[in-house]
Coordinates of C-alpha atoms in Angstrom, one line a residue:
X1 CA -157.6 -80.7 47.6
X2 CA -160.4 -78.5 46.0
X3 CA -163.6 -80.6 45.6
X4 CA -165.1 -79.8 42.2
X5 CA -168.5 -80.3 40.8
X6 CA -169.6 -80.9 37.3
X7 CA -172.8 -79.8 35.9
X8 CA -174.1 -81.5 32.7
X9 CA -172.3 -84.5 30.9
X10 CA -173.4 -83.7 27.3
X11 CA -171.8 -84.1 23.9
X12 CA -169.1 -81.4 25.3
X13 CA -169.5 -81.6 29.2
X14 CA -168.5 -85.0 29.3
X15 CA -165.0 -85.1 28.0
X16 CA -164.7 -81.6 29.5
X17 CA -165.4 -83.3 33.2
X18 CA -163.5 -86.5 32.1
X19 CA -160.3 -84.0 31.5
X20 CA -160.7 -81.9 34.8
X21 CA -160.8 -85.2 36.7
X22 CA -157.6 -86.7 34.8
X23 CA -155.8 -83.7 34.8
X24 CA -156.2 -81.3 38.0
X25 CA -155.9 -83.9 40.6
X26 CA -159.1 -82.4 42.2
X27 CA -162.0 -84.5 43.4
X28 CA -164.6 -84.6 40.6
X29 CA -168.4 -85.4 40.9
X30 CA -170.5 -84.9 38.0
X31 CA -174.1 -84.9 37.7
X32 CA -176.3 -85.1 34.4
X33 CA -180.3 -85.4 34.6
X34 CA -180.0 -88.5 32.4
X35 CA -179.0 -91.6 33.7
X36 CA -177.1 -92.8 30.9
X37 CA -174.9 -89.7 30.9
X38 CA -173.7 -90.4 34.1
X39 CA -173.5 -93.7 33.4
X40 CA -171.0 -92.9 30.4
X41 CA -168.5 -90.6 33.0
X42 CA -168.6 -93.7 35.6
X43 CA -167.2 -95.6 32.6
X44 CA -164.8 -93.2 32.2
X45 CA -163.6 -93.6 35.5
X46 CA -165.9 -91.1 37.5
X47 CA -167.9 -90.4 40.4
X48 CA -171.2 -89.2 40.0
X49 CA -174.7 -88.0 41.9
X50 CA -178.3 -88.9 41.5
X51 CA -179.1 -85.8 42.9
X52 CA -177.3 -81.8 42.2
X53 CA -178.0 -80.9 45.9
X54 CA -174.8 -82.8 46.7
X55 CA -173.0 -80.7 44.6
X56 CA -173.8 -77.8 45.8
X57 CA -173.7 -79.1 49.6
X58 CA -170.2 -79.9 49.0
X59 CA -168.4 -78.4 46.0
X60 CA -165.8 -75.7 45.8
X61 CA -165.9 -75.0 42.4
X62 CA -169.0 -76.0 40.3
X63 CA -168.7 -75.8 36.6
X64 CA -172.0 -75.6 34.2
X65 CA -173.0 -77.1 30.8
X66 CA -175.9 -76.4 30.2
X67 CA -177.9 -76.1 26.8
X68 CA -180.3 -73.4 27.4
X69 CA -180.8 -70.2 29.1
X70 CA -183.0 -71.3 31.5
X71 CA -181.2 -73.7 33.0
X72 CA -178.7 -71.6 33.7
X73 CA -180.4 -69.3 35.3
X74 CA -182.5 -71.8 38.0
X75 CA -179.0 -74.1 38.2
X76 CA -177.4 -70.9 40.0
X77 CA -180.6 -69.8 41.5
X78 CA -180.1 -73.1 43.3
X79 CA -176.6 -72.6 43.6
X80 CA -177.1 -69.5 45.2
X81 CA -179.6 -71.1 47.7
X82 CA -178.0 -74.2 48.9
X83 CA -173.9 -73.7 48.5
X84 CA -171.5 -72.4 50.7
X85 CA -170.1 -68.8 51.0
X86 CA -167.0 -69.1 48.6
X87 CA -168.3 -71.3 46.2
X88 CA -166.9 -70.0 42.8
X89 CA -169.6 -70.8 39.9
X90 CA -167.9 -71.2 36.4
X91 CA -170.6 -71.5 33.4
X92 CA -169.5 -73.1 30.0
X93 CA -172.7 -72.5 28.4
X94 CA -173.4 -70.4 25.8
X95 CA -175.6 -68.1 28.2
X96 CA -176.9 -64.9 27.3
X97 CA -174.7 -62.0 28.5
X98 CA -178.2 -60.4 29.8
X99 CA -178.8 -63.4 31.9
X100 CA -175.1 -63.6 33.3
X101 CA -175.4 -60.2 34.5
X102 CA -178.4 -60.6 36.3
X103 CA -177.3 -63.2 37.9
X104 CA -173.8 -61.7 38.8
X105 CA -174.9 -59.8 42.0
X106 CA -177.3 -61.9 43.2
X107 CA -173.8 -64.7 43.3
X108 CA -172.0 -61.7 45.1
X109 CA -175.0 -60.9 47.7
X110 CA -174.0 -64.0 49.3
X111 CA -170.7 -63.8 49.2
X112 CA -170.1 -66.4 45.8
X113 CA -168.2 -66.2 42.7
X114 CA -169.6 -66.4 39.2
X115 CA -167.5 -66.3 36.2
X116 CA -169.2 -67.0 32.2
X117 CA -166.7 -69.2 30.7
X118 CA -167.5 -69.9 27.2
X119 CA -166.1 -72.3 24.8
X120 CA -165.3 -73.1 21.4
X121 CA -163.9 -76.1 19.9
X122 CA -166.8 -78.4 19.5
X123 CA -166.5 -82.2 20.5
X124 CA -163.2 -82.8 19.2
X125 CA -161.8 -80.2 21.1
X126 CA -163.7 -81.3 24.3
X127 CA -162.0 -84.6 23.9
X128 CA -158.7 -83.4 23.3
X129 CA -158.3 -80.9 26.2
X130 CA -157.6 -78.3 23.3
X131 CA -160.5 -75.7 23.4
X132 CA -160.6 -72.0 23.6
X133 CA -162.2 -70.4 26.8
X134 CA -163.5 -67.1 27.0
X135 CA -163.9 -65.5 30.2
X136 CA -165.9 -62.6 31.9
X137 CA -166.2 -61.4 35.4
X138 CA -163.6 -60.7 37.9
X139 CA -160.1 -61.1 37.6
X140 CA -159.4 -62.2 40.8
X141 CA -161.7 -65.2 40.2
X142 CA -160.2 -66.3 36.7
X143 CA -157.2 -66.4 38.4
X144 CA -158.7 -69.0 41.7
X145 CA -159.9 -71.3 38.8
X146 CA -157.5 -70.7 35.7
X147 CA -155.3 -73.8 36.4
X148 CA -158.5 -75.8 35.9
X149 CA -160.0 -74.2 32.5
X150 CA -156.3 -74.9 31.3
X151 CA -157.5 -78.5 31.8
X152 CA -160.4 -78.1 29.2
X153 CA -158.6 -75.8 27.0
X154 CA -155.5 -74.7 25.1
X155 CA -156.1 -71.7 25.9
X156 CA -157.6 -69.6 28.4
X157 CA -158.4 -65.6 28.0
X158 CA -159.5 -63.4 30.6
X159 CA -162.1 -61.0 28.2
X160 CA -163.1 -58.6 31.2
X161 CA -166.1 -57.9 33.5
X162 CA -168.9 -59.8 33.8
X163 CA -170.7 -61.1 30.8
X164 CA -167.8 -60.2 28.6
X165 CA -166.9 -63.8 27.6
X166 CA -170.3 -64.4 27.1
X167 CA -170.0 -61.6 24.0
X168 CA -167.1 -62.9 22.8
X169 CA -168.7 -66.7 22.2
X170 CA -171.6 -64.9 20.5
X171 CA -169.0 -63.4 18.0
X172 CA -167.2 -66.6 17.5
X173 CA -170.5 -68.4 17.0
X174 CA -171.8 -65.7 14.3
X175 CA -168.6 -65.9 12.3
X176 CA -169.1 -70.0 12.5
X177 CA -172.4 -69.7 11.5
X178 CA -171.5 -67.6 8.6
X179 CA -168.9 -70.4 7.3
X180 CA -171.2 -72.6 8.1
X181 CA -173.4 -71.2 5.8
X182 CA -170.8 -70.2 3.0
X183 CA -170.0 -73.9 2.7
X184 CA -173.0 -74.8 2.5
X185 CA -173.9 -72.8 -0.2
X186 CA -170.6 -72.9 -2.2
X187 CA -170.4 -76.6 -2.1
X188 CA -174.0 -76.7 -3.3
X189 CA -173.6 -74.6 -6.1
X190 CA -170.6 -76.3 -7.1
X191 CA -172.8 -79.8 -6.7
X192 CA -175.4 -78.2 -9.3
X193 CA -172.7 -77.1 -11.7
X194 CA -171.8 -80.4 -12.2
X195 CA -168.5 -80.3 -9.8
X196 CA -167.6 -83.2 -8.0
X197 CA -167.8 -82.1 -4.3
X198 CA -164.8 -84.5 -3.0
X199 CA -162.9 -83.0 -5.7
X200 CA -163.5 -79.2 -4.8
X201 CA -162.7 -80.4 -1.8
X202 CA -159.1 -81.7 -2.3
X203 CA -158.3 -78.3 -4.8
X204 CA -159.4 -75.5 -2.5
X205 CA -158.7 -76.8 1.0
X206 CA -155.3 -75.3 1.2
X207 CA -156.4 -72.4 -0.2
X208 CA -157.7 -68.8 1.0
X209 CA -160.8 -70.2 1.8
X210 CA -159.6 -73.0 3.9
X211 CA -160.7 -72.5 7.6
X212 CA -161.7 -74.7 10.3
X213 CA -165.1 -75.0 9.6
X214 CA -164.7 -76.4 6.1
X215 CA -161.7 -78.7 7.2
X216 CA -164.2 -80.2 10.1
X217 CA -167.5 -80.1 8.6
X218 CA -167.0 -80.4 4.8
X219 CA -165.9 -84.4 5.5
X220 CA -169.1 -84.4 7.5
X221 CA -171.0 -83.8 4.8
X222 CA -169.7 -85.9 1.8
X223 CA -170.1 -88.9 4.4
X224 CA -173.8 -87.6 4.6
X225 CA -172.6 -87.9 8.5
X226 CA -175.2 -85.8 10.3
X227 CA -174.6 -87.3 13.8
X228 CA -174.2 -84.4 16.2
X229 CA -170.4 -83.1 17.1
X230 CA -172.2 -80.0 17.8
X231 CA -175.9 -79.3 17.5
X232 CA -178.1 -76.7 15.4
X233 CA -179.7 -76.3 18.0
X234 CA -177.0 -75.2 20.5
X235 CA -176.1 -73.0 18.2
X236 CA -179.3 -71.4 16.9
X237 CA -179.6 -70.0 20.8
X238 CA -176.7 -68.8 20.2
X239 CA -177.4 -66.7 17.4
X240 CA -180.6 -66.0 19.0
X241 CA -178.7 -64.2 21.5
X242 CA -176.6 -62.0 19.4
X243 CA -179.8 -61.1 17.9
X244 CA -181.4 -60.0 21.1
X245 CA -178.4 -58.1 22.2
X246 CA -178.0 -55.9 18.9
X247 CA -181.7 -55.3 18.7
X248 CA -180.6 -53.8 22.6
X249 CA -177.7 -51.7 21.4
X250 CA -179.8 -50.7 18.1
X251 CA -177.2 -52.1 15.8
X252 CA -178.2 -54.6 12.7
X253 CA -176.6 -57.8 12.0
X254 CA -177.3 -58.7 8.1
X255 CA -175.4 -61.6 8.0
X256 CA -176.3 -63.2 11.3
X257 CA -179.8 -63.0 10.0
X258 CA -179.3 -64.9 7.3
X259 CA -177.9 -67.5 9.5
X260 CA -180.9 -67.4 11.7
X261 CA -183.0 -68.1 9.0
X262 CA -181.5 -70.9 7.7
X263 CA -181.5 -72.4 11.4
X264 CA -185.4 -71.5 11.7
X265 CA -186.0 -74.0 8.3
X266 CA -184.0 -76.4 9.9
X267 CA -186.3 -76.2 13.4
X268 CA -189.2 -76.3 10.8
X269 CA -188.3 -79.7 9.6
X270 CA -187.6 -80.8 12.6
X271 CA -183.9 -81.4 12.2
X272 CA -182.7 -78.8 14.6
X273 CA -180.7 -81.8 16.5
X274 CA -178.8 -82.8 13.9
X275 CA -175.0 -81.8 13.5
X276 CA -174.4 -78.1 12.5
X277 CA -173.1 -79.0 8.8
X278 CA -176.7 -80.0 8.0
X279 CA -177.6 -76.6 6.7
X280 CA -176.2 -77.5 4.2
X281 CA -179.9 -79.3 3.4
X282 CA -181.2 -75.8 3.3
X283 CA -179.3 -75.4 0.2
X284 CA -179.5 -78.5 -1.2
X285 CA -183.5 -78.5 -1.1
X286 CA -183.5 -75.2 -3.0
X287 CA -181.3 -76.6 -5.7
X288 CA -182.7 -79.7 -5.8
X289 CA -179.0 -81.7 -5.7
X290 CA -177.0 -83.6 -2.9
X291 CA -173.6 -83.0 -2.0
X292 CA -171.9 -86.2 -1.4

């Protein structure tokens, strides 16, 4: 029996680790730097660590959740310093492909596996074992540790070599973040014009504009629910990222900008935790109305 560890119990590592555990009959210990969060997978039936050297010490496979760059990068620095030869890193995050392939030979130098596993789904998807991974690196490795992303996700696709699943989650996340920001201002236009959102709601949902985003997020927002399924924030490195990589291959992204601006006013205000359907506030403070 493969001994796994779990790297960061968030919002989405949580359920992700709960469903690994349930489903691949491996041995699961998770780790989170906050107590409570590894309170919450004990609850869920669990083992945890206080401490991520145990992971390494011990772990076959170690999967990362991580919110930012930089953690990524010093979690399989220490990897890379205190596992085993063999030990097969698979990162979750939503890391930048720049920083995937730097890390990539210094995994293989000593004899390790790395492979950037992005998802997409958000928290209900997490929950449900029903996310979309997107994978980069060898082939050889998706196919040691396929049988457990199938645990996290309904689907599974091998994208190509290193740092190539990383692209793909930036291009999923820019096309989000452009609905995101479509709703947003549609439903706020509509709010100004005197529509009645829940209304709009009901007579264009199974229409040509209907897509995932509005279904999940459009609720969201008539509750004035803000509570985090996915953060701003999360996603504003995101887009940060694609940024940074088309400024490298000298291409423009118009509409990404826009999205990163909206994301900056929301890190202005200090709201950059809140759920990704609160840009719509962007909108609704430059018209001056509420959608609700």
């Amino acid at each position: 029996m493969r001994k796994v560890g779990f790297i960061g119990l968030g919002i989405m590592g949580l359920p992700m680790a709960t469903n690994i555990m349930n489903k691949s009959g491996c041995d699961v210990t998770g780790f989170d730097v906050m107590e409570a969060a590894r309170e919450r997978f004990v609850a869920n039936g669990g083992k945890v660590t206080a401490n991520a050297d145990e992971i390494y010490a011990e772990s076959d496979v170690i999967f990362l959740c991580l919110p930012k760059n930089e953690l990524v990068d010093s979690t399989v620095r220490e990897i890379i310093a205190k596992a085993k030869s063999g030990t097969i890193i698979v990162d979750f995050s939503s890391t930048a492909p720049g920083v995937i392939r730097t890390l990539f030979p210094l995994v293989k130098e000593v004899g390790m596996e790395l492979l950037d596993s992005p998802i997409s789904g958000g928290e209900a998807g997490a929950i449900a074992g029903t996310l979309v991974v997107m994978c980069g690196g060898e082939r050889e490795t998706f196919d040691k540790v396929e049988g457990l992303l199938h645990c996290v996700g309904s689907t599974a696709t091998y994208m190509g070599s290193t740092g190539c699943g990383c692209v793909a989650k930036l291009a999923n996340n820019m096309i989000v973040g452009i609905n995101l920001v479509a709703v947003g201002e549609a439903y706020t236009y509509a709010a100004k014009a005197g529509l009645e959102p829940t209304v709009l709601f009901a007579a264009i949902k199974g229409g040509f504009a209907q897509n995932a985003v509005m279904d999940m997020k459009v609720p969201k927002i008539l509750s004035r629910d803000f509570s985090p399924s996915a953060r701003i924030a999360v996603h504003h490195k995101d887009i940060k990222n694609a940024m940074q990589l088309a400024n490298e291959m000298g291409v423009e992204l118009p509409l990404s900008a826009v999205v990163l601006d909206h994301m900056n006013r929301m890190e202005e205000w200090g709201m950059i935790d809140e759920d990704q359907c609160a840009l719509v506030k962007v909108f609704e403070k430059a018209m001056n109305v509420e959608v609700k």
